[in-house]
Amino acid sequence: MSLVQFNDRVEAIAGALDIPIERARTLIGSVIVAQMLPDEAVVKGGIGVKFRLGEVGTRATADMDVATRNRSTFLDELNHRLEIGWGTVPASRGALKRNPDAPPRLAFSGRARAAKQARPDGVLAEYLMEPYDVTLHFVGKPWKKVHVEVGHDEIGGLEDAYHPTEIANQIAAIGRVLDFGELAPVPLISLEQQIAQKIHAATEQGSTRAHDLVDLQLLWHAGTLGGQGLDLPKLADRCRRTFAYRQAHTWPPISAMSNALETRYQVAKNEANQADLLVATLPEACAWLNARIEEIDTH
């Protein structure tokens, strides 16, 4: 398979999912990087939502968030695995002509480099995510840059992360269409820890993360009605511990985003295309979250 043929498959997947091609490229790039993550790294954030729930029915996301116990060795370990690579494609026509038994070629390899770290005022250094740019190569040719943000294990949350987790059927189906190799299960942050972190981010003073209100509704539905098994006592514990650790504001918080963020909420809601699961407006989403916070706080 050539790079052109691979891009044609990506375009076909985007068409089948009815999403923009770049959104499909970001998803597929993240799926490939996830196959080469170091041990004790778990996926979280928007890509984690997709790995748990699927591409269709979730919002677009531009980067891949992971957490790890040891950030000091993450880059070296990731580059080692990127050098080894993942997946195979058949030998080229020329190679097969010379040798009918020519071995398959490596599909994906890459290189990760540190990117510029944002340093907002008032945020503790240990809370900041460490950014990396992973350049993926397909059969030796540059294909896609995947932006990876790495956080650390804040409250021992990796102890109850899902190791490993079967990826959503829709993501697994994409892997079968690409046919570079069987996708291994991917370690995901626990549902309870992911919800706790998103509640914290969405309720910080001046938060502009209207998209987190979309993610929270989808995760809550999956955990309570969708068979994901949300543990409310555990969620309450993770919320209290996350808020105590980050020390930005106290538990229980109040969700009250500015109405100026309505457009951001609508964009994320439309990307998810789940009108039956998502409330219509930003004020309604804040009210929904406040009701969930009250419910969590009873445990």
Short mmCIF file of C-alpha atoms in Angstrom, two decimals:
data_model
loop_
_atom_site.label_atom_id
_atom_site.label_comp_id
_atom_site.label_asym_id
_atom_site.label_seq_id
_atom_site.Cartn_x
_atom_site.Cartn_y
_atom_site.Cartn_z
CA MET A 1 0.00 0.00 0.00
CA SER A 2 1.25 3.46 -0.89
CA LEU A 3 0.77 6.70 1.02
CA VAL A 4 -1.78 7.78 -1.59
CA GLN A 5 -3.76 4.57 -1.11
CA PHE A 6 -3.66 4.99 2.66
CA ASN A 7 -4.95 8.55 2.39
CA ASP A 8 -7.73 7.29 0.12
CA ARG A 9 -8.78 4.86 2.87
CA VAL A 10 -8.75 7.64 5.44
CA GLU A 11 -10.92 9.76 3.15
CA ALA A 12 -13.33 6.85 2.71
CA ILE A 13 -13.56 6.39 6.49
CA ALA A 14 -14.28 10.10 6.91
CA GLY A 15 -17.05 9.82 4.35
CA ALA A 16 -18.55 6.75 6.00
CA LEU A 17 -18.55 8.49 9.40
CA ASP A 18 -19.71 11.79 7.87
CA ILE A 19 -16.89 13.74 9.50
CA PRO A 20 -14.22 16.07 8.05
CA ILE A 21 -11.10 14.36 6.70
CA GLU A 22 -8.81 16.13 9.18
CA ARG A 23 -10.99 14.92 12.06
CA ALA A 24 -10.60 11.36 10.75
CA ARG A 25 -6.83 11.84 10.42
CA THR A 26 -6.61 13.05 14.03
CA LEU A 27 -8.62 10.08 15.26
CA ILE A 28 -6.61 7.52 13.29
CA GLY A 29 -3.31 9.14 14.25
CA SER A 30 -4.30 8.98 17.91
CA VAL A 31 -5.33 5.34 17.57
CA ILE A 32 -1.93 4.51 16.07
CA VAL A 33 0.01 6.44 18.74
CA ALA A 34 -2.02 4.67 21.43
CA GLN A 35 -0.67 1.35 20.16
CA MET A 36 2.85 2.55 20.99
CA LEU A 37 2.37 4.30 24.34
CA PRO A 38 4.80 3.45 27.15
CA ASP A 39 3.73 1.14 29.94
CA GLU A 40 1.72 2.79 32.73
CA ALA A 41 0.46 5.53 30.42
CA VAL A 42 -3.31 5.86 30.15
CA VAL A 43 -5.42 7.81 27.69
CA LYS A 44 -7.81 10.48 28.95
CA GLY A 45 -9.38 13.69 27.58
CA GLY A 46 -11.44 13.91 24.40
CA ILE A 47 -9.64 11.03 22.68
CA GLY A 48 -10.27 8.94 25.78
CA VAL A 49 -13.98 9.70 25.39
CA LYS A 50 -13.81 8.49 21.78
CA PHE A 51 -11.94 5.31 22.69
CA ARG A 52 -14.66 4.62 25.26
CA LEU A 53 -17.75 5.67 23.29
CA GLY A 54 -16.75 5.81 19.61
CA GLU A 55 -16.18 8.59 17.06
CA VAL A 56 -19.77 9.14 16.00
CA GLY A 57 -21.70 10.73 18.84
CA THR A 58 -18.70 12.51 20.38
CA ARG A 59 -17.25 15.95 19.71
CA ALA A 60 -14.13 16.74 17.69
CA THR A 61 -10.81 17.05 19.51
CA ALA A 62 -7.46 18.32 18.28
CA ASP A 63 -5.01 16.52 20.57
CA MET A 64 -4.44 13.41 22.66
CA ASP A 65 -4.25 13.59 26.46
CA VAL A 66 -2.49 10.92 28.50
CA ALA A 67 -1.44 10.50 32.12
CA THR A 68 1.60 8.62 33.39
CA ARG A 69 3.33 7.90 36.68
CA ASN A 70 6.76 8.94 35.46
CA ARG A 71 6.86 11.91 33.11
CA SER A 72 10.67 12.09 33.29
CA THR A 73 11.07 8.90 31.23
CA PHE A 74 7.95 9.23 29.06
CA LEU A 75 9.60 10.86 26.03
CA ASP A 76 12.50 8.40 25.82
CA GLU A 77 10.18 5.41 26.22
CA LEU A 78 7.73 6.73 23.66
CA ASN A 79 10.49 7.38 21.12
CA HIS A 80 11.83 3.86 21.66
CA ARG A 81 8.43 2.43 20.82
CA LEU A 82 7.93 4.79 17.90
CA GLU A 83 11.26 3.61 16.49
CA ILE A 84 10.13 -0.02 16.75
CA GLY A 85 6.85 0.98 15.12
CA TRP A 86 3.51 -0.71 14.74
CA GLY A 87 1.55 -2.49 12.02
CA THR A 88 2.49 -3.97 8.68
CA VAL A 89 1.66 -3.56 5.01
CA PRO A 90 2.45 -6.04 2.23
CA ALA A 91 5.80 -5.89 0.51
CA SER A 92 5.98 -3.56 -2.48
CA ARG A 93 5.30 -4.86 -5.97
CA GLY A 94 8.96 -4.49 -6.83
CA ALA A 95 10.03 -6.46 -3.76
CA LEU A 96 7.50 -9.20 -4.51
CA LYS A 97 8.69 -9.38 -8.11
CA ARG A 98 12.23 -9.93 -6.90
CA ASN A 99 11.18 -12.29 -4.13
CA PRO A 100 7.63 -13.71 -3.93
CA ASP A 101 8.24 -14.41 -0.24
CA ALA A 102 9.36 -10.88 0.59
CA PRO A 103 8.38 -9.96 4.18
CA PRO A 104 5.80 -7.26 4.91
CA ARG A 105 6.90 -3.69 5.54
CA LEU A 106 6.55 -1.69 8.73
CA ALA A 107 3.44 0.47 8.49
CA PHE A 108 3.96 3.15 11.14
CA SER A 109 6.95 4.62 12.90
CA GLY A 110 7.63 8.08 14.22
CA ARG A 111 9.44 10.56 16.39
CA ALA A 112 8.27 12.62 19.36
CA ARG A 113 9.67 16.02 20.32
CA ALA A 114 8.90 18.35 23.18
CA ALA A 115 6.63 21.27 22.27
CA LYS A 116 6.22 24.67 23.90
CA GLN A 117 4.48 24.44 27.26
CA ALA A 118 1.78 26.92 28.21
CA ARG A 119 2.31 28.51 31.63
CA PRO A 120 -0.90 30.23 32.74
CA ASP A 121 -0.68 32.39 35.86
CA GLY A 122 -1.58 30.73 39.14
CA VAL A 123 -1.27 27.14 37.93
CA LEU A 124 1.11 24.88 39.83
CA ALA A 125 3.95 23.46 37.75
CA GLU A 126 3.02 19.87 38.61
CA TYR A 127 -0.51 20.50 37.31
CA LEU A 128 0.70 21.68 33.89
CA MET A 129 0.50 19.24 31.01
CA GLU A 130 3.75 18.51 29.16
CA PRO A 131 3.20 18.86 25.39
CA TYR A 132 4.82 16.73 22.69
CA ASP A 133 4.48 16.61 18.93
CA VAL A 134 4.55 13.09 17.52
CA THR A 135 5.30 12.92 13.80
CA LEU A 136 3.93 9.66 12.43
CA HIS A 137 5.47 8.13 9.32
CA PHE A 138 3.65 5.72 7.03
CA VAL A 139 6.05 3.31 5.28
CA GLY A 140 8.81 5.79 6.01
CA LYS A 141 7.05 8.92 4.74
CA PRO A 142 5.73 11.69 7.03
CA TRP A 143 1.97 11.44 7.38
CA LYS A 144 0.48 13.15 10.45
CA LYS A 145 1.60 15.20 13.44
CA VAL A 146 -0.26 14.16 16.60
CA HIS A 147 -0.16 16.61 19.50
CA VAL A 148 0.12 14.72 22.80
CA GLU A 149 -0.38 16.36 26.21
CA VAL A 150 1.05 14.41 29.16
CA GLY A 151 -0.11 14.82 32.73
CA HIS A 152 0.96 12.96 35.84
CA ASP A 153 -0.89 10.63 38.18
CA GLU A 154 -2.40 13.23 40.47
CA ILE A 155 -4.14 11.21 43.18
CA GLY A 156 -3.04 7.66 42.50
CA GLY A 157 -5.84 7.48 39.97
CA LEU A 158 -3.90 5.15 37.69
CA GLU A 159 -4.33 2.41 40.27
CA ASP A 160 -7.95 1.99 39.19
CA ALA A 161 -7.50 2.91 35.54
CA TYR A 162 -8.82 0.36 33.11
CA HIS A 163 -5.78 -1.75 32.13
CA PRO A 164 -6.36 -2.52 29.36
CA THR A 165 -9.71 -1.49 27.89
CA GLU A 166 -11.32 -2.85 24.76
CA ILE A 167 -11.75 0.13 22.49
CA ALA A 168 -15.22 1.06 21.28
CA ASN A 169 -16.58 -1.20 18.54
CA GLN A 170 -16.61 1.69 16.09
CA ILE A 171 -12.88 2.37 16.62
CA ALA A 172 -12.09 -1.34 16.32
CA ALA A 173 -14.03 -1.43 13.04
CA ILE A 174 -11.89 1.42 11.70
CA GLY A 175 -8.83 -0.66 12.55
CA ARG A 176 -10.21 -3.59 10.57
CA VAL A 177 -10.84 -1.37 7.55
CA LEU A 178 -7.27 -0.06 7.66
CA ASP A 179 -5.97 -3.63 8.06
CA PHE A 180 -2.50 -2.86 9.41
CA GLY A 181 -2.82 -5.26 12.33
CA GLU A 182 -5.16 -6.03 15.18
CA LEU A 183 -5.62 -3.07 17.52
CA ALA A 184 -4.64 -3.96 21.06
CA PRO A 185 -6.82 -2.81 23.97
CA VAL A 186 -5.85 0.65 25.19
CA PRO A 187 -5.44 1.63 28.87
CA LEU A 188 -7.98 4.34 29.72
CA ILE A 189 -8.32 6.55 32.76
CA SER A 190 -11.21 5.31 34.90
CA LEU A 191 -14.64 6.71 34.09
CA GLU A 192 -14.90 8.14 37.61
CA GLN A 193 -11.54 9.92 37.42
CA GLN A 194 -12.27 11.33 33.97
CA ILE A 195 -15.60 12.74 35.13
CA ALA A 196 -13.97 14.21 38.26
CA GLN A 197 -11.28 15.95 36.21
CA LYS A 198 -13.81 17.34 33.76
CA ILE A 199 -16.06 18.64 36.54
CA HIS A 200 -13.03 20.41 38.03
CA ALA A 201 -12.06 21.96 34.68
CA ALA A 202 -15.61 23.00 33.84
CA THR A 203 -16.24 24.72 37.19
CA GLU A 204 -13.01 26.68 37.63
CA GLN A 205 -13.50 30.42 37.89
CA GLY A 206 -13.53 31.89 34.40
CA SER A 207 -13.58 28.46 32.73
CA THR A 208 -14.14 28.59 28.98
CA ARG A 209 -14.36 24.82 28.57
CA ALA A 210 -17.95 24.63 27.34
CA HIS A 211 -17.04 21.46 25.45
CA ASP A 212 -16.50 19.69 28.79
CA LEU A 213 -20.21 20.09 29.48
CA VAL A 214 -20.89 18.05 26.35
CA ASP A 215 -18.37 15.38 27.35
CA LEU A 216 -19.80 15.20 30.86
CA GLN A 217 -23.33 14.59 29.63
CA LEU A 218 -22.14 11.85 27.28
CA LEU A 219 -19.98 10.17 29.93
CA TRP A 220 -22.76 10.36 32.53
CA HIS A 221 -25.23 8.77 30.14
CA ALA A 222 -22.76 6.04 29.24
CA GLY A 223 -22.01 5.39 32.90
CA THR A 224 -25.60 5.31 34.14
CA LEU A 225 -27.72 4.10 31.22
CA GLY A 226 -25.17 2.91 28.68
CA GLY A 227 -23.71 -0.01 30.58
CA GLN A 228 -20.37 1.58 31.55
CA GLY A 229 -21.04 0.99 35.26
CA LEU A 230 -20.44 4.39 36.86
CA ASP A 231 -19.67 3.94 40.58
CA LEU A 232 -21.15 6.99 42.32
CA PRO A 233 -19.42 6.50 45.71
CA LYS A 234 -16.09 6.14 43.89
CA LEU A 235 -16.90 9.18 41.77
CA ALA A 236 -17.63 11.24 44.89
CA ASP A 237 -14.30 10.17 46.37
CA ARG A 238 -12.40 11.03 43.17
CA CYS A 239 -14.09 14.44 42.98
CA ARG A 240 -13.22 15.35 46.56
CA ARG A 241 -9.64 14.15 46.20
CA THR A 242 -9.11 15.86 42.82
CA PHE A 243 -10.40 19.19 44.14
CA ALA A 244 -8.31 18.88 47.30
CA TYR A 245 -5.19 18.06 45.29
CA ARG A 246 -5.52 20.85 42.74
CA GLN A 247 -6.48 23.49 45.32
CA ALA A 248 -7.94 25.83 42.70
CA HIS A 249 -11.48 25.85 44.12
CA THR A 250 -13.44 23.81 46.62
CA TRP A 251 -15.83 20.90 46.42
CA PRO A 252 -18.76 21.03 45.82
CA PRO A 253 -18.42 23.66 43.08
CA ILE A 254 -21.02 25.59 41.12
CA SER A 255 -21.12 25.54 37.33
CA ALA A 256 -21.83 29.04 35.97
CA MET A 257 -20.18 29.71 32.61
CA SER A 258 -20.58 33.03 30.83
CA ASN A 259 -23.36 33.22 28.25
CA ALA A 260 -20.68 34.46 25.86
CA LEU A 261 -19.58 30.81 25.58
CA GLU A 262 -22.92 29.68 24.14
CA THR A 263 -21.44 29.38 20.65
CA ARG A 264 -18.68 27.09 21.91
CA TYR A 265 -21.25 24.87 23.57
CA GLN A 266 -23.34 24.73 20.40
CA VAL A 267 -20.31 23.84 18.27
CA ALA A 268 -19.37 20.95 20.57
CA LYS A 269 -23.00 19.81 20.80
CA ASN A 270 -23.39 19.84 17.02
CA GLU A 271 -20.13 17.92 16.58
CA ALA A 272 -21.44 15.21 18.89
CA ASN A 273 -24.80 15.19 17.06
CA GLN A 274 -26.60 13.67 20.05
CA ALA A 275 -29.60 15.95 20.43
CA ASP A 276 -31.53 13.30 22.35
CA LEU A 277 -28.80 13.09 25.03
CA LEU A 278 -27.66 16.71 25.32
CA VAL A 279 -29.52 19.69 26.74
CA ALA A 280 -30.18 22.52 24.31
CA THR A 281 -28.30 25.52 25.74
CA LEU A 282 -25.27 26.40 27.84
CA PRO A 283 -27.32 27.64 30.84
CA GLU A 284 -29.27 24.37 30.77
CA ALA A 285 -25.99 22.44 30.65
CA CYS A 286 -24.69 24.33 33.70
CA ALA A 287 -27.94 23.60 35.53
CA TRP A 288 -27.66 19.94 34.53
CA LEU A 289 -24.11 19.76 35.90
CA ASN A 290 -25.11 21.46 39.15
CA ALA A 291 -27.82 18.83 39.63
CA ARG A 292 -25.26 16.06 39.04
CA ILE A 293 -22.84 17.67 41.51
CA GLU A 294 -25.58 17.70 44.14
CA GLU A 295 -26.28 14.04 43.40
CA ILE A 296 -22.61 13.09 43.62
CA ASP A 297 -22.19 14.99 46.88
CA THR A 298 -24.79 12.81 48.61
CA HIS A 299 -22.36 9.90 48.47
#
